[in-house]
Amino acid sequence: MVKMAEQTTLESLLEMGFERNRAEKAVAKTGNQGIEQAMDWLMEHENDPDIDEPYVPPVGNVLGGAADGQSTAEQPTLADTAEEGDGSNNNSEESENKSMSEEERLEQVKRLEELMRVKQAERREREREEELEREKQRRKQGQELQQIRQKLQDDDMKKLADQRRREKMEDKLARQRVKEKIARDREERAQKFGGGGTPSAAASSQPAQPSPSSPTSHGPPPTKKEYDESRIQVRLLDGSTITTAFKAQEPLAAVRVYVQMNSNTPEGQDISLLSPYPRHEYTELDMEKPLKELGLVPSAVLVVTKK
């Protein structure tokens, strides 16, 4: 009877369109617990890489083998029972039962095919829901990653803004120091030239020296005058000019700061200075040198250019 059940399940699976190798595996793997269990196993394992490999049952567990011995052992008992009745009646009943079993089997195949379609639809729906859930997780992870990137970018922007504010404050303090130095220098020049009287009065108080009456008179060679001030004229970017005086020992950077503070140069605009005749553009190293050392005493003309 077990062998008959196995063959019935196997034949039903074959009639439903399953390959023999897969059908035999399903019957063996489910322990011949029924057609529904075999169908479930087939649908769950249809994508296994070894699903189509030939099925080799374990030794002593050949499909239907164990049932053969049991069936053979039971046959005498069934035969003895059958001999108690009429032979012709038994043959008629067996034919009728066989016909009914065939119809039932066909009905069962139809029912199982419908059940298989339902299970396949349920499986597709389950897979679709799992795919939607995976997509939600991917989107969630993408959003979290985007938030982390945005936070890092915001932190970098904040650090950059803080650095620019510090640099701007340091530049402002440096300008203030230079401005204060220029103011002190101007005050010192005002005190120096304002407290000792005018040069013309001093000259008038001295007795007139006789001019040389003849080319034969010789005197000491004239000494080279030392200038402690330089009058600088600066031509700006818009073509206008500004003029002011600086001490001969002041660095050229004081001239550049004065131009930045007293012109319409945009704040933060880097400028450089050059002499037009002969043309010479001053470097950052030159900015630390005194005007006298650069040959800009007692007067000079400079031109502002953009860096």
PDB file of N, CA and C in Angstrom, residues 120-206:
ATOM      1  N   GLN A 120       1.605  29.377  -5.713  1.00  0.00           N
ATOM      2  CA  GLN A 120       2.539  30.172  -6.500  1.00  0.00           C
ATOM      3  C   GLN A 120       2.197  31.657  -6.429  1.00  0.00           C
ATOM      4  N   ALA A 121       0.878  31.955  -6.464  1.00  0.00           N
ATOM      5  CA  ALA A 121       0.461  33.361  -6.348  1.00  0.00           C
ATOM      6  C   ALA A 121       0.838  33.912  -4.974  1.00  0.00           C
ATOM      7  N   GLU A 122       0.623  33.091  -3.931  1.00  0.00           N
ATOM      8  CA  GLU A 122       1.000  33.525  -2.591  1.00  0.00           C
ATOM      9  C   GLU A 122       2.506  33.735  -2.494  1.00  0.00           C
ATOM     10  N   ARG A 123       3.252  32.845  -3.120  1.00  0.00           N
ATOM     11  CA  ARG A 123       4.705  32.991  -3.078  1.00  0.00           C
ATOM     12  C   ARG A 123       5.160  34.252  -3.802  1.00  0.00           C
ATOM     13  N   ARG A 124       4.554  34.517  -4.976  1.00  0.00           N
ATOM     14  CA  ARG A 124       4.909  35.742  -5.695  1.00  0.00           C
ATOM     15  C   ARG A 124       4.574  36.982  -4.873  1.00  0.00           C
ATOM     16  N   GLU A 125       3.429  36.956  -4.207  1.00  0.00           N
ATOM     17  CA  GLU A 125       3.048  38.089  -3.372  1.00  0.00           C
ATOM     18  C   GLU A 125       4.015  38.250  -2.198  1.00  0.00           C
ATOM     19  N   ARG A 126       4.412  37.135  -1.625  1.00  0.00           N
ATOM     20  CA  ARG A 126       5.362  37.188  -0.518  1.00  0.00           C
ATOM     21  C   ARG A 126       6.712  37.725  -0.979  1.00  0.00           C
ATOM     22  N   GLU A 127       7.152  37.261  -2.144  1.00  0.00           N
ATOM     23  CA  GLU A 127       8.418  37.761  -2.677  1.00  0.00           C
ATOM     24  C   GLU A 127       8.341  39.247  -3.005  1.00  0.00           C
ATOM     25  N   ARG A 128       7.166  39.672  -3.520  1.00  0.00           N
ATOM     26  CA  ARG A 128       7.006  41.099  -3.824  1.00  0.00           C
ATOM     27  C   ARG A 128       7.071  41.938  -2.550  1.00  0.00           C
ATOM     28  N   GLU A 129       6.405  41.447  -1.477  1.00  0.00           N
ATOM     29  CA  GLU A 129       6.440  42.176  -0.211  1.00  0.00           C
ATOM     30  C   GLU A 129       7.866  42.204   0.359  1.00  0.00           C
ATOM     31  N   GLU A 130       8.595  41.084   0.223  1.00  0.00           N
ATOM     32  CA  GLU A 130       9.975  41.072   0.712  1.00  0.00           C
ATOM     33  C   GLU A 130      10.840  42.032  -0.085  1.00  0.00           C
ATOM     34  N   GLU A 131      10.612  42.096  -1.398  1.00  0.00           N
ATOM     35  CA  GLU A 131      11.379  43.033  -2.227  1.00  0.00           C
ATOM     36  C   GLU A 131      11.062  44.467  -1.852  1.00  0.00           C
ATOM     37  N   LEU A 132       9.774  44.756  -1.575  1.00  0.00           N
ATOM     38  CA  LEU A 132       9.405  46.110  -1.127  1.00  0.00           C
ATOM     39  C   LEU A 132      10.076  46.446   0.197  1.00  0.00           C
ATOM     40  N   GLU A 133      10.122  45.473   1.102  1.00  0.00           N
ATOM     41  CA  GLU A 133      10.769  45.721   2.393  1.00  0.00           C
ATOM     42  C   GLU A 133      12.263  45.964   2.228  1.00  0.00           C
ATOM     43  N   ARG A 134      12.891  45.187   1.323  1.00  0.00           N
ATOM     44  CA  ARG A 134      14.322  45.419   1.066  1.00  0.00           C
ATOM     45  C   ARG A 134      14.561  46.789   0.462  1.00  0.00           C
ATOM     46  N   GLU A 135      13.654  47.187  -0.439  1.00  0.00           N
ATOM     47  CA  GLU A 135      13.780  48.517  -1.051  1.00  0.00           C
ATOM     48  C   GLU A 135      13.624  49.613   0.003  1.00  0.00           C
ATOM     49  N   LYS A 136      12.694  49.419   0.937  1.00  0.00           N
ATOM     50  CA  LYS A 136      12.536  50.400   2.025  1.00  0.00           C
ATOM     51  C   LYS A 136      13.812  50.498   2.848  1.00  0.00           C
ATOM     52  N   GLN A 137      14.406  49.336   3.140  1.00  0.00           N
ATOM     53  CA  GLN A 137      15.635  49.345   3.924  1.00  0.00           C
ATOM     54  C   GLN A 137      16.758  50.042   3.169  1.00  0.00           C
ATOM     55  N   ARG A 138      16.842  49.789   1.831  1.00  0.00           N
ATOM     56  CA  ARG A 138      17.882  50.457   1.046  1.00  0.00           C
ATOM     57  C   ARG A 138      17.685  51.962   1.053  1.00  0.00           C
ATOM     58  N   ARG A 139      16.420  52.405   0.897  1.00  0.00           N
ATOM     59  CA  ARG A 139      16.155  53.840   0.910  1.00  0.00           C
ATOM     60  C   ARG A 139      16.473  54.441   2.272  1.00  0.00           C
ATOM     61  N   LYS A 140      16.111  53.726   3.326  1.00  0.00           N
ATOM     62  CA  LYS A 140      16.390  54.225   4.668  1.00  0.00           C
ATOM     63  C   LYS A 140      17.895  54.364   4.889  1.00  0.00           C
ATOM     64  N   GLN A 141      18.653  53.350   4.469  1.00  0.00           N
ATOM     65  CA  GLN A 141      20.098  53.422   4.619  1.00  0.00           C
ATOM     66  C   GLN A 141      20.677  54.546   3.769  1.00  0.00           C
ATOM     67  N   GLY A 142      20.118  54.735   2.551  1.00  0.00           N
ATOM     68  CA  GLY A 142      20.579  55.839   1.703  1.00  0.00           C
ATOM     69  C   GLY A 142      20.315  57.194   2.341  1.00  0.00           C
ATOM     70  N   GLN A 143      19.126  57.354   2.956  1.00  0.00           N
ATOM     71  CA  GLN A 143      18.811  58.617   3.626  1.00  0.00           C
ATOM     72  C   GLN A 143      19.742  58.855   4.814  1.00  0.00           C
ATOM     73  N   GLU A 144      20.003  57.804   5.580  1.00  0.00           N
ATOM     74  CA  GLU A 144      20.908  57.956   6.719  1.00  0.00           C
ATOM     75  C   GLU A 144      22.315  58.320   6.243  1.00  0.00           C
ATOM     76  N   LEU A 145      22.761  57.696   5.146  1.00  0.00           N
ATOM     77  CA  LEU A 145      24.082  58.023   4.611  1.00  0.00           C
ATOM     78  C   LEU A 145      24.127  59.465   4.121  1.00  0.00           C
ATOM     79  N   GLN A 146      23.040  59.915   3.472  1.00  0.00           N
ATOM     80  CA  GLN A 146      22.980  61.293   2.994  1.00  0.00           C
ATOM     81  C   GLN A 146      23.007  62.278   4.163  1.00  0.00           C
ATOM     82  N   GLN A 147      22.318  61.928   5.251  1.00  0.00           N
ATOM     83  CA  GLN A 147      22.325  62.807   6.426  1.00  0.00           C
ATOM     84  C   GLN A 147      23.724  62.901   7.026  1.00  0.00           C
ATOM     85  N   ILE A 148      24.432  61.768   7.064  1.00  0.00           N
ATOM     86  CA  ILE A 148      25.796  61.786   7.594  1.00  0.00           C
ATOM     87  C   ILE A 148      26.694  62.657   6.718  1.00  0.00           C
ATOM     88  N   ARG A 149      26.557  62.501   5.394  1.00  0.00           N
ATOM     89  CA  ARG A 149      27.368  63.322   4.485  1.00  0.00           C
ATOM     90  C   ARG A 149      27.046  64.801   4.642  1.00  0.00           C
ATOM     91  N   GLN A 150      25.743  65.125   4.776  1.00  0.00           N
ATOM     92  CA  GLN A 150      25.344  66.520   4.944  1.00  0.00           C
ATOM     93  C   GLN A 150      25.904  67.096   6.239  1.00  0.00           C
ATOM     94  N   LYS A 151      25.885  66.285   7.302  1.00  0.00           N
ATOM     95  CA  LYS A 151      26.421  66.758   8.579  1.00  0.00           C
ATOM     96  C   LYS A 151      27.918  67.022   8.474  1.00  0.00           C
ATOM     97  N   LEU A 152      28.641  66.124   7.815  1.00  0.00           N
ATOM     98  CA  LEU A 152      30.076  66.333   7.633  1.00  0.00           C
ATOM     99  C   LEU A 152      30.348  67.582   6.806  1.00  0.00           C
ATOM    100  N   GLN A 153      29.530  67.788   5.765  1.00  0.00           N
ATOM    101  CA  GLN A 153      29.702  68.980   4.938  1.00  0.00           C
ATOM    102  C   GLN A 153      29.408  70.244   5.729  1.00  0.00           C
ATOM    103  N   ASP A 154      28.350  70.205   6.554  1.00  0.00           N
ATOM    104  CA  ASP A 154      28.027  71.372   7.380  1.00  0.00           C
ATOM    105  C   ASP A 154      29.150  71.661   8.371  1.00  0.00           C
ATOM    106  N   ASP A 155      29.715  70.607   8.957  1.00  0.00           N
ATOM    107  CA  ASP A 155      30.827  70.802   9.901  1.00  0.00           C
ATOM    108  C   ASP A 155      32.033  71.424   9.201  1.00  0.00           C
ATOM    109  N   ASP A 156      32.321  70.950   7.983  1.00  0.00           N
ATOM    110  CA  ASP A 156      33.444  71.518   7.236  1.00  0.00           C
ATOM    111  C   ASP A 156      33.197  72.990   6.903  1.00  0.00           C
ATOM    112  N   MET A 157      31.963  73.312   6.503  1.00  0.00           N
ATOM    113  CA  MET A 157      31.637  74.700   6.181  1.00  0.00           C
ATOM    114  C   MET A 157      31.747  75.579   7.418  1.00  0.00           C
ATOM    115  N   LYS A 158      31.318  75.045   8.569  1.00  0.00           N
ATOM    116  CA  LYS A 158      31.407  75.811   9.805  1.00  0.00           C
ATOM    117  C   LYS A 158      32.860  76.075  10.172  1.00  0.00           C
ATOM    118  N   LYS A 159      33.707  75.049  10.040  1.00  0.00           N
ATOM    119  CA  LYS A 159      35.126  75.234  10.333  1.00  0.00           C
ATOM    120  C   LYS A 159      35.747  76.259   9.395  1.00  0.00           C
ATOM    121  N   LEU A 160      35.369  76.187   8.103  1.00  0.00           N
ATOM    122  CA  LEU A 160      35.913  77.138   7.135  1.00  0.00           C
ATOM    123  C   LEU A 160      35.462  78.554   7.454  1.00  0.00           C
ATOM    124  N   ALA A 161      34.187  78.714   7.851  1.00  0.00           N
ATOM    125  CA  ALA A 161      33.685  80.045   8.197  1.00  0.00           C
ATOM    126  C   ALA A 161      34.405  80.585   9.429  1.00  0.00           C
ATOM    127  N   ASP A 162      34.628  79.729  10.429  1.00  0.00           N
ATOM    128  CA  ASP A 162      35.356  80.161  11.627  1.00  0.00           C
ATOM    129  C   ASP A 162      36.783  80.580  11.279  1.00  0.00           C
ATOM    130  N   GLN A 163      37.415  79.817  10.402  1.00  0.00           N
ATOM    131  CA  GLN A 163      38.780  80.153  10.009  1.00  0.00           C
ATOM    132  C   GLN A 163      38.822  81.492   9.277  1.00  0.00           C
ATOM    133  N   ARG A 164      37.847  81.716   8.386  1.00  0.00           N
ATOM    134  CA  ARG A 164      37.809  82.994   7.667  1.00  0.00           C
ATOM    135  C   ARG A 164      37.556  84.158   8.618  1.00  0.00           C
ATOM    136  N   ARG A 165      36.693  83.951   9.617  1.00  0.00           N
ATOM    137  CA  ARG A 165      36.458  85.022  10.590  1.00  0.00           C
ATOM    138  C   ARG A 165      37.735  85.334  11.372  1.00  0.00           C
ATOM    139  N   ARG A 166      38.472  84.295  11.763  1.00  0.00           N
ATOM    140  CA  ARG A 166      39.717  84.531  12.480  1.00  0.00           C
ATOM    141  C   ARG A 166      40.721  85.280  11.611  1.00  0.00           C
ATOM    142  N   GLU A 167      40.837  84.841  10.351  1.00  0.00           N
ATOM    143  CA  GLU A 167      41.770  85.520   9.454  1.00  0.00           C
ATOM    144  C   GLU A 167      41.371  86.972   9.235  1.00  0.00           C
ATOM    145  N   LYS A 168      40.065  87.208   9.096  1.00  0.00           N
ATOM    146  CA  LYS A 168      39.596  88.576   8.906  1.00  0.00           C
ATOM    147  C   LYS A 168      39.882  89.429  10.128  1.00  0.00           C
ATOM    148  N   MET A 169      39.689  88.862  11.324  1.00  0.00           N
ATOM    149  CA  MET A 169      39.963  89.600  12.543  1.00  0.00           C
ATOM    150  C   MET A 169      41.451  89.896  12.681  1.00  0.00           C
ATOM    151  N   GLU A 170      42.297  88.895  12.371  1.00  0.00           N
ATOM    152  CA  GLU A 170      43.742  89.121  12.438  1.00  0.00           C
ATOM    153  C   GLU A 170      44.182  90.184  11.445  1.00  0.00           C
ATOM    154  N   ASP A 171      43.609  90.154  10.234  1.00  0.00           N
ATOM    155  CA  ASP A 171      43.945  91.165   9.238  1.00  0.00           C
ATOM    156  C   ASP A 171      43.491  92.553   9.700  1.00  0.00           C
ATOM    157  N   LYS A 172      42.316  92.603  10.329  1.00  0.00           N
ATOM    158  CA  LYS A 172      41.808  93.878  10.830  1.00  0.00           C
ATOM    159  C   LYS A 172      42.718  94.432  11.918  1.00  0.00           C
ATOM    160  N   LEU A 173      43.176  93.557  12.832  1.00  0.00           N
ATOM    161  CA  LEU A 173      44.085  94.000  13.884  1.00  0.00           C
ATOM    162  C   LEU A 173      45.413  94.471  13.305  1.00  0.00           C
ATOM    163  N   ALA A 174      45.893  93.763  12.287  1.00  0.00           N
ATOM    164  CA  ALA A 174      47.150  94.179  11.656  1.00  0.00           C
ATOM    165  C   ALA A 174      47.001  95.548  11.003  1.00  0.00           C
ATOM    166  N   ARG A 175      45.896  95.764  10.321  1.00  0.00           N
ATOM    167  CA  ARG A 175      45.642  97.078   9.713  1.00  0.00           C
ATOM    168  C   ARG A 175      45.570  98.165  10.780  1.00  0.00           C
ATOM    169  N   GLN A 176      44.931  97.816  11.889  1.00  0.00           N
ATOM    170  CA  GLN A 176      44.806  98.798  12.964  1.00  0.00           C
ATOM    171  C   GLN A 176      46.171  99.172  13.522  1.00  0.00           C
ATOM    172  N   ARG A 177      47.050  98.171  13.679  1.00  0.00           N
ATOM    173  CA  ARG A 177      48.389  98.466  14.190  1.00  0.00           C
ATOM    174  C   ARG A 177      49.171  99.358  13.236  1.00  0.00           C
ATOM    175  N   VAL A 178      49.061  99.050  11.921  1.00  0.00           N
ATOM    176  CA  VAL A 178      49.754  99.888  10.945  1.00  0.00           C
ATOM    177  C   VAL A 178      49.180 101.302  10.941  1.00  0.00           C
ATOM    178  N   LYS A 179      47.874 101.398  11.060  1.00  0.00           N
ATOM    179  CA  LYS A 179      47.224 102.715  11.088  1.00  0.00           C
ATOM    180  C   LYS A 179      47.681 103.528  12.294  1.00  0.00           C
ATOM    181  N   GLU A 180      47.777 102.870  13.435  1.00  0.00           N
ATOM    182  CA  GLU A 180      48.241 103.563  14.630  1.00  0.00           C
ATOM    183  C   GLU A 180      49.695 103.996  14.473  1.00  0.00           C
ATOM    184  N   LYS A 181      50.489 103.146  13.832  1.00  0.00           N
ATOM    185  CA  LYS A 181      51.889 103.508  13.619  1.00  0.00           C
ATOM    186  C   LYS A 181      52.004 104.716  12.699  1.00  0.00           C
ATOM    187  N   ILE A 182      51.190 104.730  11.640  1.00  0.00           N
ATOM    188  CA  ILE A 182      51.214 105.884  10.739  1.00  0.00           C
ATOM    189  C   ILE A 182      50.785 107.140  11.470  1.00  0.00           C
ATOM    190  N   ALA A 183      49.771 107.024  12.338  1.00  0.00           N
ATOM    191  CA  ALA A 183      49.325 108.193  13.092  1.00  0.00           C
ATOM    192  C   ALA A 183      50.417 108.690  14.028  1.00  0.00           C
ATOM    193  N   ARG A 184      51.135 107.766  14.675  1.00  0.00           N
ATOM    194  CA  ARG A 184      52.220 108.185  15.558  1.00  0.00           C
ATOM    195  C   ARG A 184      53.334 108.869  14.778  1.00  0.00           C
ATOM    196  N   ASP A 185      53.649 108.289  13.615  1.00  0.00           N
ATOM    197  CA  ASP A 185      54.704 108.903  12.801  1.00  0.00           C
ATOM    198  C   ASP A 185      54.312 110.309  12.356  1.00  0.00           C
ATOM    199  N   ARG A 186      53.067 110.489  11.973  1.00  0.00           N
ATOM    200  CA  ARG A 186      52.618 111.830  11.566  1.00  0.00           C
ATOM    201  C   ARG A 186      52.701 112.807  12.738  1.00  0.00           C
ATOM    202  N   GLU A 187      52.317 112.317  13.913  1.00  0.00           N
ATOM    203  CA  GLU A 187      52.381 113.190  15.083  1.00  0.00           C
ATOM    204  C   GLU A 187      53.818 113.572  15.392  1.00  0.00           C
ATOM    205  N   GLU A 188      54.726 112.608  15.259  1.00  0.00           N
ATOM    206  CA  GLU A 188      56.138 112.919  15.497  1.00  0.00           C
ATOM    207  C   GLU A 188      56.662 113.915  14.481  1.00  0.00           C
ATOM    208  N   ARG A 189      56.277 113.749  13.208  1.00  0.00           N
ATOM    209  CA  ARG A 189      56.716 114.708  12.191  1.00  0.00           C
ATOM    210  C   ARG A 189      56.156 116.098  12.470  1.00  0.00           C
ATOM    211  N   ALA A 190      54.895 116.160  12.900  1.00  0.00           N
ATOM    212  CA  ALA A 190      54.296 117.458  13.200  1.00  0.00           C
ATOM    213  C   ALA A 190      55.011 118.136  14.353  1.00  0.00           C
ATOM    214  N   GLN A 191      55.361 117.346  15.388  1.00  0.00           N
ATOM    215  CA  GLN A 191      56.074 117.933  16.518  1.00  0.00           C
ATOM    216  C   GLN A 191      57.477 118.366  16.118  1.00  0.00           C
ATOM    217  N   LYS A 192      58.103 117.581  15.254  1.00  0.00           N
ATOM    218  CA  LYS A 192      59.466 117.905  14.857  1.00  0.00           C
ATOM    219  C   LYS A 192      59.545 119.179  14.041  1.00  0.00           C
ATOM    220  N   PHE A 193      58.656 119.292  13.061  1.00  0.00           N
ATOM    221  CA  PHE A 193      58.724 120.465  12.192  1.00  0.00           C
ATOM    222  C   PHE A 193      57.917 121.634  12.718  1.00  0.00           C
ATOM    223  N   GLY A 194      57.051 121.451  13.655  1.00  0.00           N
ATOM    224  CA  GLY A 194      56.227 122.550  14.161  1.00  0.00           C
ATOM    225  C   GLY A 194      56.814 123.239  15.365  1.00  0.00           C
ATOM    226  N   GLY A 195      57.766 122.607  16.089  1.00  0.00           N
ATOM    227  CA  GLY A 195      58.254 123.194  17.324  1.00  0.00           C
ATOM    228  C   GLY A 195      59.521 123.994  17.174  1.00  0.00           C
ATOM    229  N   GLY A 196      60.275 123.932  16.095  1.00  0.00           N
ATOM    230  CA  GLY A 196      61.564 124.615  15.974  1.00  0.00           C
ATOM    231  C   GLY A 196      61.540 125.834  15.093  1.00  0.00           C
ATOM    232  N   GLY A 197      60.330 126.322  14.732  1.00  0.00           N
ATOM    233  CA  GLY A 197      60.262 127.486  13.850  1.00  0.00           C
ATOM    234  C   GLY A 197      60.392 127.096  12.405  1.00  0.00           C
ATOM    235  N   THR A 198      60.180 128.047  11.526  1.00  0.00           N
ATOM    236  CA  THR A 198      60.215 127.772  10.098  1.00  0.00           C
ATOM    237  C   THR A 198      61.628 127.845   9.585  1.00  0.00           C
ATOM    238  N   PRO A 199      61.944 127.104   8.562  1.00  0.00           N
ATOM    239  CA  PRO A 199      63.303 127.160   8.017  1.00  0.00           C
ATOM    240  C   PRO A 199      63.646 128.542   7.476  1.00  0.00           C
ATOM    241  N   SER A 200      62.643 129.267   6.964  1.00  0.00           N
ATOM    242  CA  SER A 200      62.913 130.587   6.395  1.00  0.00           C
ATOM    243  C   SER A 200      63.346 131.561   7.465  1.00  0.00           C
ATOM    244  N   ALA A 201      62.711 131.490   8.678  1.00  0.00           N
ATOM    245  CA  ALA A 201      63.099 132.384   9.765  1.00  0.00           C
ATOM    246  C   ALA A 201      64.506 132.084  10.227  1.00  0.00           C
ATOM    247  N   ALA A 202      64.853 130.811  10.303  1.00  0.00           N
ATOM    248  CA  ALA A 202      66.203 130.460  10.713  1.00  0.00           C
ATOM    249  C   ALA A 202      67.228 130.950   9.709  1.00  0.00           C
ATOM    250  N   ALA A 203      66.859 130.882   8.462  1.00  0.00           N
ATOM    251  CA  ALA A 203      67.794 131.328   7.436  1.00  0.00           C
ATOM    252  C   ALA A 203      67.983 132.836   7.475  1.00  0.00           C
ATOM    253  N   SER A 204      66.885 133.579   7.765  1.00  0.00           N
ATOM    254  CA  SER A 204      66.974 135.042   7.790  1.00  0.00           C
ATOM    255  C   SER A 204      67.784 135.553   8.971  1.00  0.00           C
ATOM    256  N   SER A 205      67.833 134.750  10.041  1.00  0.00           N
ATOM    257  CA  SER A 205      68.585 135.170  11.210  1.00  0.00           C
ATOM    258  C   SER A 205      70.080 135.035  11.023  1.00  0.00           C
ATOM    259  N   GLN A 206      70.501 134.268  10.074  1.00  0.00           N
ATOM    260  CA  GLN A 206      71.922 134.082   9.832  1.00  0.00           C
ATOM    261  C   GLN A 206      72.442 135.204   8.942  1.00  0.00           C
TER     262      GLN A 206
END
